[in-house]
Amino acid sequence: MTPEEKRLDESHQRTRHWKRWGPYLGERQWGTVREDYSPHGTAWEYFPHEHARSRAYRWGEDGIGGISDRHQRVCFALALWNGRDSILKERLFGLTGNEGNHGEDVKEYYFYLDSTPTHSYMKFLYKYPQAAYPYNWLVEENRRRGKRDPEFELLDTGVFEGNRYFDVFIEYAKAAPEDILIKITAWNRGPEESQLDLLPTMWFRNIWSFGGKHGHPKLWRIKDFQVGDRSTAAVVAAEESRYGARWLLAEGTPEMLFTENETNFERVFDFPNATPYVKDSFNDYLLHGARNAVNPAQTGTKCAAHYRERIAPGASVTLRLRLTNIDPHPAGLQASPEASSARVPARPAGGEAAHHTQTANSFGEEFEKTFDMRRGEADQFYAHRFPQERSDDARNVLRQAMAGMLWSKQCFHYDVRTWLEGDPGQPPPPPERRRGRNRDWTHLYNADVISMPDKWEYPWFAAWDLAFHTVALALVDPDFAKEQLVLLLREWYMHPNGQLPAYEWAFSDVNPPVHAWAAWRVYKIEKRVRGRADRSFLERVFHKLLLNFTWWVNRKDPDGMNVFQGGFLGLDNIGVFDRSQPLPTGGHLEQSDGTSWMGMYCLNMLAIALELAREDPAYEDVASKFFEHFVYIAHAINVHGSEGLALWDEEDGFFYDAIHLPGGEQHYLKVRSMVGLIPLFAVETLEPETIARLPGFQRRMQWFLDNMPDFASHVDASQVSPNGVRRLLSLVDRKKMVRILGYMLDKEEFFSPHGIRALSKLHAARPYILAVNGSEYRVDYEPAESRTGVFGGNSNWRGPVWFPPNFLMIESLQKFHHYYGDGFRVECPTGSGRQMSLWDVGAEISRSLTHIFLRAENGRRPLYGSLEKFQNDPWWRDLILFHEYFHGDNGAGLGASHQTGWTGLVAKLLEQTGE
């Protein structure tokens, strides 16, 4: 067991709380639904970036490269000023969904370089220009551009020319669960000496202004700490009701600044402030010389250690700090300067025994040794968990993928009832909100550390994204992966009717039901990683998933015909119409993907039930239910649909959505898209030895096959093993699969050099056009950003490559190969004459995806396209961004740039398939 694995075990056993502190601070709290108290849900405008520096947040905090406790009560992050910016850089900047020509978009360059699962070691990089940050230019130029234009990025402004920027590295190493060493190193990459102000900042989330019942926390300056014989450290004491006392030590003699984390009402609302010490005081003090903006008594709820450095070209400066629950002074915590304060007991916070002696030499040799040790332990952990025969480049990609997954955790706080009704002592929310967003989710109470899709662009949990996150996270931290899956099924998340919350913008939206698939995958991954299976976890999620499955059947198959509608289903603009809205034609849509997801859901639940039935025969009955329900769905999608029209078009050899018009007319929407490939995801093999151990299930299955011949034809029994007949459950038979794969593996249709496209390239020359009531609806092949505003326009499923469906496709091909074996071969690519097994086809797709990130023979990464800075510059070329989706022709990264969330699946692909 490596040291990091030992920490994971201690955390699991709750003997030491290694995960109490981590990267749980947000990266964008402004512009979120949580902070929106407008009448009509205009979240971007109600709380814009311009307010963020001056206005106290209600539900969370944000910062650059920051950390917090798991409840986000105590926060730490870095603020910067280059002497030229118009505002203090305390948070990352980007465009709102209404400002960007392709939706919201962060306009900064930052990278998650490393993290262990317990966050015993973490490393973050922020690239800070030395020129004034072009806030207005970015807004105005992107607003000028249209949907057919590329986004205007920070690199395009020229602020990085001549390498005139700082590389600011932020590292954390835990000497103990609540003794956190912090190292900030700033390198001047430019040709001239340049000034940099660094403000490591500690503050409390403001809960006291909103009726919080936990008292008023405080920070105050106490006696400096002597570090050896030659230097000192400034010390700030902190007291907070949940975690007790702790101290921030800042090496050297920085200028210590104090204020309150309170709204600057005068600036934001033109209303007098109750105190001169407000949230943006450091900005006014530093940039405008407002010396009365900071508290001379050096007490407050927000403080910073201000270091002003002049850094020579090619040189660096290093700051060392320590956030600890160990009192640096033998005499104990010193009294607050407030006259009314009593002496606070000098006790270590969180119950950790104060037997550590590191503070005796807080920034000396032991400090550096701890960093070296934690870095080495991180290397050891990843070497143990992942194959080491990969190239250095592949290991770098994998390590940064996992770093991004782990850095993307966030404390997510959102109490919908309180949000709708308002807080004590605050103005009541507008009455329109009672009829607005999320009004049906008043039971929902979020106050947990959750894996975010992207902590800036999508700083909220998303149900189907999270399922994919857990598969990658399970490789390094199965406990956290399981906790995430359980969390969304808890009664304060799941709706009483069984629906899972989609995301904060619309909890009632419908995402693909992949939770059962993720639970089954995480269960098997943990069994392989740890050598033991967690049956109690599987049983726990299974019971809650039964409720969700029933919701799907009752709400999305209203006619009981086993053909499902679903609606949005997470694929944004993939359809002819916005599937989250009523059809402009009237009538309804029967969805190939909705029906296929439910087929897959049935098989996932069947697999779990069969596993649980190995030890408890009671699960055999419910396994029979899912077996039969799947066969009914297979019959419906292939044979008759709900009103006589199957979703399989025999003429084309492809699955399509079918539209049913009010007058009874029905026809296919012949868009060749991922919607027609998703039926391949529903596949499972029943092995004879498994069935033989379950006599109740075996009897019921045999009765069904004997007495339901029309349905039994959907169960393939062509393969045998020494133990008897093997059975394949799949929505597609062998002949249909060959026809579908003919399209999917055609380079002129779905098969790009970088994975399977979401829409066939056929539609570049032959767009699908439908005229309805005098309006034209069309679907064109768009391999890059969306050229329409359908579903916000910031995501595009009309041509690019997306990791989640590609990952599921690879897994499905492996499952088909498991049944059919090497003897079943298909042409890959279509028209090449090269025959491959389905396993090898899956491996080919896997490598096409991983090669997006890997440097090719020409030294270039497809991920970065024509971005020469990332392709050639030695300070950029090994830094990896994990985009939301990828160009359907050249593999360039598109959409959210830090969506390590589901794109972090590349780590799993590198682990299982290699390069």
mmCIF file of N, CA and C in Angstrom, residues 59-125:
data_model
loop_
_atom_site.group_PDB
_atom_site.id
_atom_site.type_symbol
_atom_site.label_atom_id
_atom_site.label_comp_id
_atom_site.label_asym_id
_atom_site.label_seq_id
_atom_site.Cartn_x
_atom_site.Cartn_y
_atom_site.Cartn_z
ATOM 1 N N TRP A 59 -24.362 31.966 -1.836
ATOM 2 C CA TRP A 59 -24.320 30.504 -1.783
ATOM 3 C C TRP A 59 -22.937 29.894 -1.962
ATOM 4 N N GLY A 60 -21.914 30.675 -2.228
ATOM 5 C CA GLY A 60 -20.592 30.084 -2.415
ATOM 6 C C GLY A 60 -19.553 31.155 -2.625
ATOM 7 N N GLU A 61 -18.321 30.736 -2.868
ATOM 8 C CA GLU A 61 -17.209 31.658 -3.080
ATOM 9 C C GLU A 61 -16.401 31.193 -4.283
ATOM 10 N N ASP A 62 -15.568 32.092 -4.820
ATOM 11 C CA ASP A 62 -14.706 31.720 -5.934
ATOM 12 C C ASP A 62 -13.337 32.376 -5.788
ATOM 13 N N GLY A 63 -12.373 31.868 -6.544
ATOM 14 C CA GLY A 63 -11.017 32.396 -6.485
ATOM 15 C C GLY A 63 -10.125 31.679 -7.477
ATOM 16 N N ILE A 64 -8.858 32.036 -7.485
ATOM 17 C CA ILE A 64 -7.884 31.475 -8.424
ATOM 18 C C ILE A 64 -7.003 30.468 -7.694
ATOM 19 N N GLY A 65 -7.036 29.223 -8.171
ATOM 20 C CA GLY A 65 -6.173 28.180 -7.600
ATOM 21 C C GLY A 65 -6.393 27.982 -6.125
ATOM 22 N N GLY A 66 -7.640 28.103 -5.673
ATOM 23 C CA GLY A 66 -7.914 28.140 -4.245
ATOM 24 C C GLY A 66 -8.328 26.818 -3.639
ATOM 25 N N ILE A 67 -8.423 26.850 -2.306
ATOM 26 C CA ILE A 67 -8.867 25.704 -1.529
ATOM 27 C C ILE A 67 -9.879 26.188 -0.494
ATOM 28 N N SER A 68 -10.586 25.241 0.088
ATOM 29 C CA SER A 68 -11.474 25.539 1.209
ATOM 30 C C SER A 68 -11.714 24.255 1.972
ATOM 31 N N ASP A 69 -12.359 24.377 3.131
ATOM 32 C CA ASP A 69 -12.863 23.186 3.801
ATOM 33 C C ASP A 69 -14.044 22.667 3.001
ATOM 34 N N ARG A 70 -14.495 21.467 3.305
ATOM 35 C CA ARG A 70 -15.520 20.833 2.476
ATOM 36 C C ARG A 70 -16.875 21.529 2.578
ATOM 37 N N HIS A 71 -17.065 22.397 3.573
ATOM 38 C CA HIS A 71 -18.295 23.176 3.676
ATOM 39 C C HIS A 71 -18.100 24.610 3.183
ATOM 40 N N GLN A 72 -16.930 24.896 2.700
ATOM 41 C CA GLN A 72 -16.567 26.209 2.159
ATOM 42 C C GLN A 72 -16.870 27.319 3.168
ATOM 43 N N ARG A 73 -16.478 27.082 4.401
ATOM 44 C CA ARG A 73 -16.614 28.120 5.426
ATOM 45 C C ARG A 73 -15.357 28.985 5.463
ATOM 46 N N VAL A 74 -14.186 28.347 5.299
ATOM 47 C CA VAL A 74 -12.902 29.046 5.318
ATOM 48 C C VAL A 74 -12.264 28.866 3.946
ATOM 49 N N CYS A 75 -11.884 29.962 3.315
ATOM 50 C CA CYS A 75 -11.407 29.924 1.927
ATOM 51 C C CYS A 75 -10.006 30.532 1.832
ATOM 52 N N PHE A 76 -9.245 30.024 0.877
ATOM 53 C CA PHE A 76 -7.914 30.570 0.588
ATOM 54 C C PHE A 76 -7.714 30.551 -0.921
ATOM 55 N N ALA A 77 -7.212 31.664 -1.461
ATOM 56 C CA ALA A 77 -6.893 31.736 -2.894
ATOM 57 C C ALA A 77 -5.878 32.853 -3.094
ATOM 58 N N LEU A 78 -5.430 33.001 -4.326
ATOM 59 C CA LEU A 78 -4.410 33.995 -4.656
ATOM 60 C C LEU A 78 -5.020 35.111 -5.496
ATOM 61 N N ALA A 79 -4.725 36.350 -5.104
ATOM 62 C CA ALA A 79 -5.057 37.518 -5.927
ATOM 63 C C ALA A 79 -3.759 38.113 -6.471
ATOM 64 N N LEU A 80 -3.849 38.764 -7.640
ATOM 65 C CA LEU A 80 -2.661 39.271 -8.321
ATOM 66 C C LEU A 80 -2.938 40.657 -8.919
ATOM 67 N N TRP A 81 -1.880 41.423 -9.046
ATOM 68 C CA TRP A 81 -1.957 42.695 -9.782
ATOM 69 C C TRP A 81 -0.620 42.953 -10.454
ATOM 70 N N ASN A 82 -0.663 43.290 -11.731
ATOM 71 C CA ASN A 82 0.561 43.522 -12.506
ATOM 72 C C ASN A 82 0.934 44.991 -12.611
ATOM 73 N N GLY A 83 0.232 45.837 -11.858
ATOM 74 C CA GLY A 83 0.506 47.259 -11.906
ATOM 75 C C GLY A 83 -0.167 47.978 -13.054
ATOM 76 N N ARG A 84 -0.858 47.234 -13.925
ATOM 77 C CA ARG A 84 -1.496 47.832 -15.103
ATOM 78 C C ARG A 84 -2.992 47.512 -15.195
ATOM 79 N N ASP A 85 -3.410 46.404 -14.631
ATOM 80 C CA ASP A 85 -4.818 46.012 -14.736
ATOM 81 C C ASP A 85 -5.727 47.049 -14.099
ATOM 82 N N SER A 86 -6.961 47.101 -14.613
ATOM 83 C CA SER A 86 -7.939 48.055 -14.090
ATOM 84 C C SER A 86 -8.592 47.573 -12.804
ATOM 85 N N ILE A 87 -8.488 46.280 -12.528
ATOM 86 C CA ILE A 87 -9.003 45.734 -11.274
ATOM 87 C C ILE A 87 -8.032 44.686 -10.749
ATOM 88 N N LEU A 88 -8.100 44.448 -9.454
ATOM 89 C CA LEU A 88 -7.319 43.389 -8.832
ATOM 90 C C LEU A 88 -7.806 42.050 -9.365
ATOM 91 N N LYS A 89 -6.872 41.199 -9.763
ATOM 92 C CA LYS A 89 -7.242 39.898 -10.331
ATOM 93 C C LYS A 89 -7.490 38.919 -9.182
ATOM 94 N N GLU A 90 -8.751 38.833 -8.754
ATOM 95 C CA GLU A 90 -9.128 37.922 -7.681
ATOM 96 C C GLU A 90 -9.860 36.690 -8.190
ATOM 97 N N ARG A 91 -10.318 36.734 -9.440
ATOM 98 C CA ARG A 91 -11.078 35.610 -9.994
ATOM 99 C C ARG A 91 -10.890 35.589 -11.506
ATOM 100 N N LEU A 92 -11.200 34.462 -12.098
ATOM 101 C CA LEU A 92 -11.048 34.285 -13.531
ATOM 102 C C LEU A 92 -12.152 35.030 -14.275
ATOM 103 N N PHE A 93 -11.775 35.617 -15.402
ATOM 104 C CA PHE A 93 -12.736 36.381 -16.200
ATOM 105 C C PHE A 93 -13.174 35.589 -17.425
ATOM 106 N N GLY A 94 -14.408 35.800 -17.808
ATOM 107 C CA GLY A 94 -14.911 35.224 -19.045
ATOM 108 C C GLY A 94 -16.197 35.905 -19.455
ATOM 109 N N LEU A 95 -16.721 35.484 -20.599
ATOM 110 C CA LEU A 95 -17.924 36.083 -21.151
ATOM 111 C C LEU A 95 -19.166 35.335 -20.688
ATOM 112 N N THR A 96 -20.247 36.059 -20.523
ATOM 113 C CA THR A 96 -21.509 35.437 -20.153
ATOM 114 C C THR A 96 -22.095 34.702 -21.352
ATOM 115 N N GLY A 97 -23.139 33.926 -21.086
ATOM 116 C CA GLY A 97 -23.800 33.219 -22.171
ATOM 117 C C GLY A 97 -24.380 34.141 -23.214
ATOM 118 N N ASN A 98 -24.682 35.370 -22.836
ATOM 119 C CA ASN A 98 -25.252 36.335 -23.784
ATOM 120 C C ASN A 98 -24.186 37.198 -24.455
ATOM 121 N N GLU A 99 -22.983 37.246 -23.901
ATOM 122 C CA GLU A 99 -21.907 38.049 -24.489
ATOM 123 C C GLU A 99 -21.103 37.276 -25.525
ATOM 124 N N GLY A 100 -20.878 35.996 -25.280
ATOM 125 C CA GLY A 100 -20.050 35.206 -26.186
ATOM 126 C C GLY A 100 -20.784 34.853 -27.457
ATOM 127 N N ASN A 101 -20.070 34.854 -28.569
ATOM 128 C CA ASN A 101 -20.738 34.495 -29.819
ATOM 129 C C ASN A 101 -21.012 33.001 -29.909
ATOM 130 N N HIS A 102 -20.416 32.217 -28.983
ATOM 131 C CA HIS A 102 -20.747 30.796 -28.858
ATOM 132 C C HIS A 102 -21.029 30.455 -27.404
ATOM 133 N N GLY A 103 -21.740 31.330 -26.723
ATOM 134 C CA GLY A 103 -22.106 31.078 -25.339
ATOM 135 C C GLY A 103 -21.012 31.489 -24.376
ATOM 136 N N GLU A 104 -21.204 31.143 -23.105
ATOM 137 C CA GLU A 104 -20.244 31.516 -22.074
ATOM 138 C C GLU A 104 -18.876 30.916 -22.362
ATOM 139 N N ASP A 105 -17.820 31.645 -21.964
ATOM 140 C CA ASP A 105 -16.479 31.179 -22.298
ATOM 141 C C ASP A 105 -15.457 31.891 -21.416
ATOM 142 N N VAL A 106 -14.658 31.127 -20.694
ATOM 143 C CA VAL A 106 -13.610 31.708 -19.866
ATOM 144 C C VAL A 106 -12.499 32.224 -20.769
ATOM 145 N N LYS A 107 -11.946 33.390 -20.435
ATOM 146 C CA LYS A 107 -10.909 34.015 -21.255
ATOM 147 C C LYS A 107 -9.615 34.124 -20.454
ATOM 148 N N GLU A 108 -9.152 33.010 -19.965
ATOM 149 C CA GLU A 108 -7.922 32.938 -19.181
ATOM 150 C C GLU A 108 -7.199 31.647 -19.549
ATOM 151 N N TYR A 109 -5.925 31.568 -19.161
ATOM 152 C CA TYR A 109 -5.160 30.339 -19.366
ATOM 153 C C TYR A 109 -4.665 29.847 -18.013
ATOM 154 N N TYR A 110 -5.207 28.708 -17.600
ATOM 155 C CA TYR A 110 -4.852 28.108 -16.316
ATOM 156 C C TYR A 110 -4.931 26.593 -16.470
ATOM 157 N N PHE A 111 -4.177 25.896 -15.650
ATOM 158 C CA PHE A 111 -3.990 24.462 -15.859
ATOM 159 C C PHE A 111 -3.913 23.735 -14.520
ATOM 160 N N TYR A 112 -4.600 22.608 -14.459
ATOM 161 C CA TYR A 112 -4.516 21.724 -13.303
ATOM 162 C C TYR A 112 -3.385 20.731 -13.572
ATOM 163 N N LEU A 113 -2.307 20.856 -12.862
ATOM 164 C CA LEU A 113 -1.115 20.067 -13.181
ATOM 165 C C LEU A 113 -1.003 18.783 -12.383
ATOM 166 N N ASP A 114 -1.504 18.768 -11.158
ATOM 167 C CA ASP A 114 -1.353 17.551 -10.363
ATOM 168 C C ASP A 114 -2.288 17.587 -9.170
ATOM 169 N N SER A 115 -2.687 16.411 -8.734
ATOM 170 C CA SER A 115 -3.411 16.265 -7.475
ATOM 171 C C SER A 115 -3.490 14.792 -7.129
ATOM 172 N N THR A 116 -3.370 14.501 -5.853
ATOM 173 C CA THR A 116 -3.674 13.172 -5.348
ATOM 174 C C THR A 116 -5.145 13.144 -4.939
ATOM 175 N N PRO A 117 -5.730 11.976 -4.788
ATOM 176 C CA PRO A 117 -7.149 11.913 -4.407
ATOM 177 C C PRO A 117 -7.464 12.545 -3.053
ATOM 178 N N THR A 118 -6.525 12.494 -2.095
ATOM 179 C CA THR A 118 -6.772 13.138 -0.800
ATOM 180 C C THR A 118 -6.319 14.586 -0.794
ATOM 181 N N HIS A 119 -5.798 15.053 -1.920
ATOM 182 C CA HIS A 119 -5.284 16.426 -2.042
ATOM 183 C C HIS A 119 -4.122 16.670 -1.087
ATOM 184 N N SER A 120 -3.397 15.602 -0.818
ATOM 185 C CA SER A 120 -2.170 15.742 -0.023
ATOM 186 C C SER A 120 -1.110 16.494 -0.807
ATOM 187 N N TYR A 121 -1.219 16.474 -2.120
ATOM 188 C CA TYR A 121 -0.369 17.311 -2.975
ATOM 189 C C TYR A 121 -1.206 17.798 -4.145
ATOM 190 N N MET A 122 -1.094 19.100 -4.459
ATOM 191 C CA MET A 122 -1.810 19.689 -5.589
ATOM 192 C C MET A 122 -0.923 20.752 -6.234
ATOM 193 N N LYS A 123 -1.098 20.912 -7.541
ATOM 194 C CA LYS A 123 -0.338 21.926 -8.261
ATOM 195 C C LYS A 123 -1.216 22.541 -9.348
ATOM 196 N N PHE A 124 -1.148 23.869 -9.447
ATOM 197 C CA PHE A 124 -1.992 24.656 -10.353
ATOM 198 C C PHE A 124 -1.119 25.711 -11.010
ATOM 199 N N LEU A 125 -1.411 26.031 -12.266
ATOM 200 C CA LEU A 125 -0.652 27.054 -12.987
ATOM 201 C C LEU A 125 -1.607 28.076 -13.582
#
